[in-house]
């Protein structure tokens, strides 16, 4: 007699096979930031081309995610995941083999397409492999592994750039991909949707174009500011295309995603709350590395280590969050996690210039604990109601909305940070007043540039003032993030109001059916 996969010990081995796949994506997300300066020299890239090294990957990731989800539902999720890993590995080799900026940008596009299919296919496996009680734990493992890329990327990248050829920063993905391929073939069962019929090509194209334009607009707004007309027009055009995508889904006879799914409080509420968590999370991930490097003077490797308390906090609460959600309900668990995240961020917002590493490690760990409770549980609420023939595209939609939330978070919270920094470092007062206009403008642009100017002109007062201004901007950013986390807790309570009652009713009915007395 065949044991169902959700009752078989193989399910945990299958989850283990996903770990190197999502780790490869997590590593690449951060390792490039360490290598940009070296790549600029080796490939003779301009500042604009360096920006496209990052942007090309992000746009390809946005464009390919939902189409990859459709293919996974039709062709098999393991098959698409295996193909995506091959594409990701080839993209990594192409990055290392690039001889100039154009070929490197093209390779980054290939890499982004591969990554775009890996993440939703890994998420789509969890409803198939795990029961409702175990899914949050499985999602917590995957989210923690992805987050592990944030400290590991700078650590590995910095070490490789110091001791080896720069191409190894990308070739390090190849053995990770090889391990993932072998593990998936050996351990992961195939799953696919039961629905047959034509592929919604129009919906796939519209979703790709809409997310690409919207993501590019948000990236540009983060660089140019929210008053830049071109950036605002791109964001509005992207939102308009999202509206066109929804219109298409309403009128086409065989849409790629049934819009009635958004009528489910669990899916719509879980997706929106997960996006809010991702938005808030950027306040931490955007400021903490800059704080440790610009204020404490750490290099990229040491800065990466300062993110380990965040991962530890996530692991501490992500694994038992499923049990907690079963006992007190998903919305209570999510709201408690968001409040804990908000408390950690509010604690971080009290940071002063002279605070040491232990202080930041403590409040960062609290933030990680809040993330571990809220993010996997919110994602599980959405994934748990997906029909079997839409788990791939539904996971892709969830991840796409999360990505948009992260992009808006980086752009908006980055603007708050910049405004706080520049507002606390006025041009008309010392030490900027004593500099020539070019140097003063550079110092006011960013704390990194201010440190370079301070060392060049020998002005310790400028360095102290710039660091104090950055801490002021960081505190403002974390206060805003904390307020949004509290708002997210309220949103979770309201958006998922009917979800726990429905789940409790289903559980009661199930117990009644198996009760010989009842």
XYZ file of C-alpha atoms in Angstrom:
518
model
C 0.000 0.000 0.000
C 1.401 3.384 -1.026
C 1.745 5.882 1.824
C 0.509 9.400 0.909
C 3.417 11.822 0.596
C 2.045 14.019 3.429
C 2.327 11.025 5.786
C 5.656 9.746 4.507
C 9.056 10.614 6.035
C 10.118 11.349 2.446
C 8.392 14.739 2.659
C 11.172 16.134 4.850
C 13.843 14.734 2.547
C 11.987 16.332 -0.350
C 12.055 19.658 1.503
C 15.777 19.179 2.068
C 16.240 18.870 -1.699
C 14.771 22.381 -2.105
C 17.271 23.940 0.310
C 20.261 24.226 -2.083
C 17.948 25.533 -4.824
C 16.611 28.466 -2.777
C 20.042 29.010 -1.187
C 21.554 29.585 -4.621
C 19.017 32.349 -5.290
C 19.534 33.860 -1.839
C 23.309 33.939 -2.293
C 23.162 35.616 -5.680
C 20.807 38.296 -4.361
C 23.549 39.706 -2.119
C 26.876 38.501 -3.427
C 26.800 40.934 -6.370
C 26.795 43.971 -4.062
C 30.255 43.018 -2.798
C 31.605 42.491 -6.311
C 30.322 45.655 -8.028
C 33.500 47.696 -7.531
C 35.688 44.870 -8.837
C 33.362 44.262 -11.783
C 33.478 47.939 -12.668
C 37.276 47.750 -12.953
C 37.516 44.332 -14.649
C 34.734 44.925 -17.201
C 35.388 48.666 -17.607
C 31.768 49.471 -16.792
C 30.306 52.935 -16.347
C 28.185 53.867 -13.328
C 25.036 53.470 -15.407
C 26.118 49.999 -16.550
C 26.840 49.003 -12.950
C 23.261 49.938 -12.092
C 22.036 47.742 -14.945
C 24.065 44.818 -13.542
C 21.537 44.878 -10.692
C 18.449 46.123 -12.549
C 18.624 43.590 -15.413
C 18.405 40.695 -12.966
C 15.525 42.282 -11.051
C 13.487 42.970 -14.184
C 14.031 39.482 -15.626
C 13.022 38.029 -12.262
C 9.815 40.088 -12.265
C 8.928 39.277 -15.871
C 9.437 35.511 -15.753
C 7.906 34.585 -12.397
C 4.207 34.209 -13.278
C 4.835 32.554 -16.683
C 7.095 30.080 -14.872
C 4.268 29.320 -12.453
C 1.930 28.577 -15.378
C 4.463 26.198 -16.934
C 4.945 24.421 -13.607
C 1.228 23.738 -13.268
C 1.017 22.401 -16.839
C 4.337 20.569 -17.345
C 5.198 19.532 -13.803
C 6.709 21.611 -11.021
C 9.756 19.432 -10.472
C 10.472 19.441 -14.214
C 10.281 23.240 -14.404
C 12.392 23.554 -11.245
C 15.072 21.297 -12.719
C 15.064 23.317 -15.947
C 15.247 26.569 -13.997
C 18.277 25.328 -12.064
C 20.019 24.461 -15.326
C 19.265 27.964 -16.666
C 20.495 29.482 -13.398
C 23.713 27.478 -13.574
C 24.320 28.440 -17.207
C 23.650 32.078 -16.347
C 26.225 31.874 -13.562
C 28.826 30.470 -15.968
C 27.957 33.184 -18.503
C 28.460 35.880 -15.826
C 31.927 34.523 -15.047
C 32.793 34.294 -18.758
C 31.617 37.830 -19.592
C 34.221 39.992 -21.304
C 32.388 43.309 -21.126
C 29.390 45.084 -19.612
C 26.904 44.134 -22.361
C 27.641 40.405 -22.185
C 27.502 40.547 -18.381
C 24.104 42.279 -18.419
C 22.803 39.633 -20.846
C 24.073 36.902 -18.517
C 22.333 38.576 -15.569
C 19.051 38.437 -17.524
C 19.495 34.669 -17.979
C 20.276 34.340 -14.286
C 17.144 36.302 -13.360
C 14.926 34.110 -15.545
C 16.249 30.981 -13.833
C 15.793 32.439 -10.356
C 12.239 33.546 -11.199
C 11.155 29.933 -11.682
C 13.075 28.460 -8.738
C 11.351 30.438 -5.988
C 7.643 29.871 -6.896
C 8.245 26.213 -7.747
C 9.829 25.682 -4.325
C 6.854 27.380 -2.668
C 4.368 25.412 -4.774
C 5.831 22.152 -3.484
C 4.833 22.834 0.126
C 1.017 22.412 -0.204
C 1.632 19.117 -2.020
C 4.206 17.805 0.454
C 2.870 18.995 3.804
C -0.325 19.115 5.773
C -1.831 22.355 7.041
C -0.176 21.828 10.428
C 3.306 21.352 8.965
C 3.283 23.878 6.098
C 4.272 26.938 8.172
C 7.277 25.032 9.511
C 8.329 24.021 5.996
C 7.850 27.580 4.709
C 9.830 28.873 7.688
C 12.728 26.644 6.706
C 12.652 27.872 3.088
C 12.366 31.548 4.112
C 15.213 31.176 6.617
C 17.441 29.533 4.015
C 16.683 32.356 1.561
C 17.496 34.932 4.229
C 20.716 33.056 4.996
C 21.986 34.377 1.679
C 22.141 37.892 3.141
C 25.041 37.184 5.514
C 26.584 34.354 3.476
C 26.695 36.342 0.217
C 28.989 39.116 1.504
C 31.078 36.605 3.471
C 31.682 34.308 0.502
C 31.955 37.157 -1.985
C 34.458 39.090 0.092
C 36.608 36.016 0.686
C 36.572 34.965 -2.983
C 37.411 38.475 -4.220
C 40.330 38.592 -1.797
C 41.756 35.148 -2.499
C 40.611 34.148 -6.003
C 39.593 35.324 -9.476
C 36.443 37.478 -9.534
C 34.559 34.964 -11.700
C 34.361 32.549 -8.789
C 31.806 34.888 -7.197
C 29.381 33.492 -9.796
C 30.877 30.052 -10.371
C 30.232 29.283 -6.694
C 26.604 28.827 -7.793
C 27.506 25.887 -10.033
C 28.272 23.276 -7.326
C 25.224 24.454 -5.353
C 23.077 23.984 -8.481
C 24.614 20.546 -9.101
C 23.786 19.426 -5.557
C 20.238 20.739 -5.960
C 19.749 18.882 -9.260
C 20.893 15.558 -7.813
C 18.820 16.028 -4.658
C 15.663 16.956 -6.570
C 15.927 13.997 -8.948
C 16.480 11.623 -6.040
C 14.072 13.010 -3.453
C 11.388 15.277 -4.932
C 8.204 13.684 -6.356
C 6.597 15.275 -9.401
C 3.380 17.243 -9.087
C 1.281 19.125 -11.628
C -2.190 20.550 -12.056
C -4.989 18.391 -13.368
C -6.372 21.081 -15.666
C -5.697 20.728 -19.376
C -6.394 23.232 -22.121
C -4.707 26.113 -23.815
C -2.100 28.237 -22.097
C -3.216 31.808 -21.395
C -0.502 33.450 -23.485
C -2.099 36.893 -23.331
C -2.268 36.795 -19.540
C 1.326 35.585 -19.281
C 2.603 38.376 -21.539
C 0.550 41.062 -19.760
C 1.729 39.916 -16.328
C 5.368 39.929 -17.468
C 5.148 43.409 -19.022
C 3.175 44.852 -16.097
C 5.582 43.608 -13.428
C 8.605 44.660 -15.493
C 7.376 48.227 -16.003
C 6.171 48.575 -12.410
C 9.428 47.193 -10.979
C 11.537 49.424 -13.223
C 9.494 52.460 -12.224
C 9.970 51.728 -8.520
C 13.718 51.151 -9.014
C 14.015 54.452 -10.881
C 12.000 56.259 -8.187
C 14.394 54.907 -5.585
C 17.355 56.321 -7.545
C 15.879 59.576 -8.864
C 13.359 60.379 -6.135
C 9.568 60.289 -6.053
C 9.317 63.769 -7.537
C 10.960 62.644 -10.785
C 8.300 62.780 -13.518
C 9.748 59.885 -15.537
C 9.790 57.569 -12.519
C 6.241 58.467 -11.504
C 4.980 57.908 -15.073
C 6.631 54.482 -15.158
C 5.012 53.504 -11.851
C 1.607 54.734 -13.055
C 2.064 52.896 -16.367
C 2.942 49.731 -14.461
C -0.162 50.050 -12.285
C -2.235 50.668 -15.414
C -0.856 47.481 -16.962
C -1.707 45.578 -13.779
C -5.278 46.857 -14.257
C -5.195 45.660 -17.863
C -3.995 42.261 -16.654
C -6.958 42.002 -14.264
C -9.309 43.069 -17.090
C -7.862 40.344 -19.297
C -8.361 37.701 -16.615
C -12.009 38.734 -16.329
C -12.777 38.457 -20.044
C -10.724 35.493 -21.272
C -12.530 32.107 -21.178
C -9.519 30.186 -19.791
C -7.554 32.618 -17.593
C -4.191 31.688 -16.128
C -5.566 32.552 -12.668
C -9.152 32.413 -11.469
C -9.872 35.831 -9.955
C -12.438 34.214 -7.656
C -9.425 33.039 -5.666
C -9.000 36.626 -4.448
C -12.459 36.342 -2.919
C -10.873 33.990 -0.385
C -9.882 35.914 2.748
C -7.070 33.438 3.277
C -5.451 33.993 -0.131
C -6.031 37.727 -0.523
C -5.384 38.502 3.136
C -2.320 36.266 3.374
C -0.874 37.690 0.158
C -1.382 41.332 1.176
C -0.024 40.758 4.681
C 3.026 38.949 3.270
C 3.638 41.952 1.005
C 3.412 44.309 3.996
C 5.891 42.147 5.925
C 8.247 42.242 2.925
C 7.849 46.034 2.690
C 8.646 46.490 6.380
C 11.533 44.030 6.215
C 13.309 46.266 3.704
C 13.566 48.981 6.376
C 15.838 46.624 8.281
C 17.716 45.037 5.377
C 18.300 48.431 3.742
C 19.674 50.206 6.801
C 21.522 47.603 8.877
C 24.355 46.773 6.419
C 24.940 50.499 5.796
C 24.907 51.153 9.540
C 27.508 48.498 10.326
C 29.759 49.519 7.430
C 29.416 53.327 7.450
C 29.056 53.936 11.202
C 31.017 51.052 12.718
C 33.543 50.883 9.891
C 33.151 47.156 9.216
C 33.916 45.514 5.880
C 31.343 43.530 3.894
C 32.314 40.208 5.490
C 32.009 41.482 9.058
C 28.819 43.316 8.143
C 27.334 40.057 6.869
C 28.015 38.430 10.230
C 25.922 41.131 11.913
C 22.864 39.757 10.088
C 23.194 36.330 11.736
C 21.073 37.343 14.778
C 18.253 38.089 12.317
C 18.494 34.550 10.897
C 18.731 33.040 14.391
C 15.606 34.901 15.473
C 13.743 33.718 12.382
C 14.689 30.079 12.934
C 13.732 30.298 16.600
C 10.108 31.193 15.820
C 9.567 29.970 12.246
C 9.786 26.288 13.134
C 7.145 26.299 15.928
C 4.917 28.916 14.241
C 2.803 26.210 12.584
C 1.934 24.639 15.948
C 1.125 28.080 17.350
C -1.110 28.894 14.375
C -2.999 25.629 14.877
C -3.639 26.449 18.519
C -4.444 30.171 18.481
C -5.188 30.785 14.802
C -3.219 32.166 11.875
C -4.332 35.773 12.239
C -3.368 35.835 15.946
C 0.023 34.333 15.153
C 0.636 36.774 12.290
C -0.515 39.775 14.341
C 1.682 38.760 17.271
C 4.634 38.340 14.927
C 4.045 41.749 13.348
C 3.821 43.380 16.789
C 7.065 41.654 17.805
C 8.674 42.859 14.579
C 7.391 46.372 15.292
C 8.805 46.232 18.831
C 12.227 45.227 17.488
C 12.164 47.998 14.903
C 11.063 50.562 17.512
C 13.930 49.408 19.738
C 16.298 49.831 16.815
C 14.887 53.326 16.208
C 16.353 54.417 19.568
C 19.894 53.702 18.342
C 22.435 56.378 19.214
C 25.784 57.033 17.563
C 27.804 55.479 20.375
C 25.822 52.232 20.659
C 27.836 49.052 20.255
C 27.303 45.861 18.258
C 25.562 43.989 21.087
C 22.716 46.485 21.110
C 22.052 46.118 17.387
C 22.400 42.324 17.595
C 19.684 42.179 20.267
C 17.036 44.241 18.513
C 17.878 42.584 15.199
C 17.210 39.173 16.772
C 13.834 40.437 18.037
C 13.002 41.569 14.493
C 13.981 38.132 13.192
C 11.689 36.458 15.718
C 8.813 38.627 14.530
C 9.545 37.818 10.898
C 9.704 34.102 11.666
C 6.242 34.178 13.221
C 4.517 36.404 10.667
C 5.931 35.782 7.193
C 5.706 31.948 6.902
C 2.252 31.947 8.533
C 0.925 34.640 6.185
C 2.311 32.811 3.164
C 0.852 29.537 4.401
C -2.569 31.156 4.737
C -2.425 32.048 1.045
C -0.854 28.824 -0.237
C -3.147 26.576 1.784
C -6.270 27.479 -0.225
C -4.760 27.135 -3.705
C -6.416 24.486 -5.876
C -4.033 21.751 -6.990
C -4.062 22.919 -10.617
C -3.024 26.477 -9.660
C -0.374 25.945 -6.978
C 2.410 27.014 -9.337
C 0.835 30.190 -10.702
C -0.706 31.002 -7.308
C 2.708 30.741 -5.652
C 4.130 32.936 -8.402
C 1.438 35.571 -7.832
C 2.125 35.496 -4.091
C 5.860 35.868 -4.661
C 5.304 38.615 -7.259
C 3.202 40.660 -4.846
C 5.868 40.148 -2.173
C 8.540 41.310 -4.614
C 6.563 44.450 -5.462
C 6.167 45.092 -1.732
C 9.921 44.730 -1.240
C 10.645 47.057 -4.169
C 8.315 49.739 -2.849
C 9.784 49.255 0.613
C 13.349 49.750 -0.602
C 12.397 52.845 -2.626
C 10.127 54.540 -0.078
C 12.071 53.699 3.061
C 15.290 54.563 1.235
C 13.806 57.987 0.558
C 12.998 58.379 4.271
C 16.593 57.459 5.125
C 18.025 59.929 2.618
C 15.719 62.730 3.770
C 16.670 62.163 7.405
C 20.381 62.052 6.589
C 20.384 65.203 4.447
C 18.095 67.081 6.818
C 20.561 66.513 9.660
C 23.565 67.592 7.557
C 22.702 71.087 6.207
C 24.973 72.741 3.636
C 24.911 76.139 5.332
C 26.361 74.882 8.639
C 29.744 73.416 9.592
C 31.327 71.108 8.659
C 29.842 71.215 5.119
C 30.028 75.000 5.023
C 33.818 74.779 5.253
C 34.140 72.525 2.184
C 34.195 73.442 -1.492
C 30.758 73.070 -3.152
C 31.633 69.854 -5.017
C 32.933 68.093 -1.911
C 30.008 69.357 0.195
C 27.464 68.096 -2.346
C 29.165 64.690 -2.455
C 29.225 64.432 1.352
C 25.540 65.289 1.551
C 24.665 62.701 -1.093
C 25.457 59.657 1.082
C 27.295 58.673 4.238
C 29.688 56.517 2.187
C 30.651 59.506 0.035
C 30.942 61.660 3.179
C 33.418 59.194 4.691
C 35.530 59.318 1.518
C 35.502 63.146 1.532
C 36.345 63.238 5.253
C 39.362 61.000 4.760
C 40.486 62.934 1.685
C 40.353 66.369 3.318
C 41.335 65.141 6.778
C 38.158 66.256 8.579
C 37.216 64.032 11.537
C 34.394 66.471 12.344
C 32.783 65.725 8.970
C 33.042 61.974 9.555
C 31.376 62.237 12.976
C 28.668 64.580 11.658
C 27.916 62.296 8.688
C 27.686 59.224 10.903
C 25.403 61.035 13.343
C 23.220 62.202 10.444
C 23.001 58.656 9.114
C 21.931 57.307 12.508
C 19.286 60.050 12.607
C 18.003 58.969 9.175
C 18.140 55.286 10.142
C 16.141 55.923 13.309
C 13.484 57.766 11.288
C 13.340 54.869 8.805
C 12.964 52.296 11.569
C 10.221 54.344 13.276
C 8.282 54.395 10.005
C 8.892 50.654 9.581
C 7.713 49.985 13.144
C 4.505 51.942 12.550
C 3.870 49.972 9.363
C 4.463 46.712 11.243
C 1.779 47.679 13.785
C -0.532 48.614 10.897
C 0.243 45.206 9.381
C -0.851 43.527 12.617
C -4.177 45.353 12.461
C -4.498 44.433 8.783
C -3.894 40.765 9.585
C -6.658 40.778 12.193
C -9.111 42.428 9.775
C -8.124 40.685 6.521
C -8.064 37.186 7.998
C -11.088 37.654 10.262
C -13.062 34.796 8.735
C -10.168 32.514 7.980
C -9.599 31.005 11.438
C -13.307 30.444 11.998
C -13.558 28.629 8.671
C -10.523 26.512 9.448
C -11.901 25.647 12.889
C -15.226 24.650 11.311
C -13.507 22.372 8.810
C -11.428 20.786 11.577
C -14.541 20.240 13.712
C -16.402 18.677 10.784
C -13.444 16.397 10.112
C -13.344 15.260 13.732
C -17.127 14.691 13.701
C -16.874 12.538 10.586
C -14.313 10.308 12.289
C -16.209 10.112 15.599
C -18.133 6.818 15.725
C -20.415 8.150 18.455
C -21.321 11.416 16.680
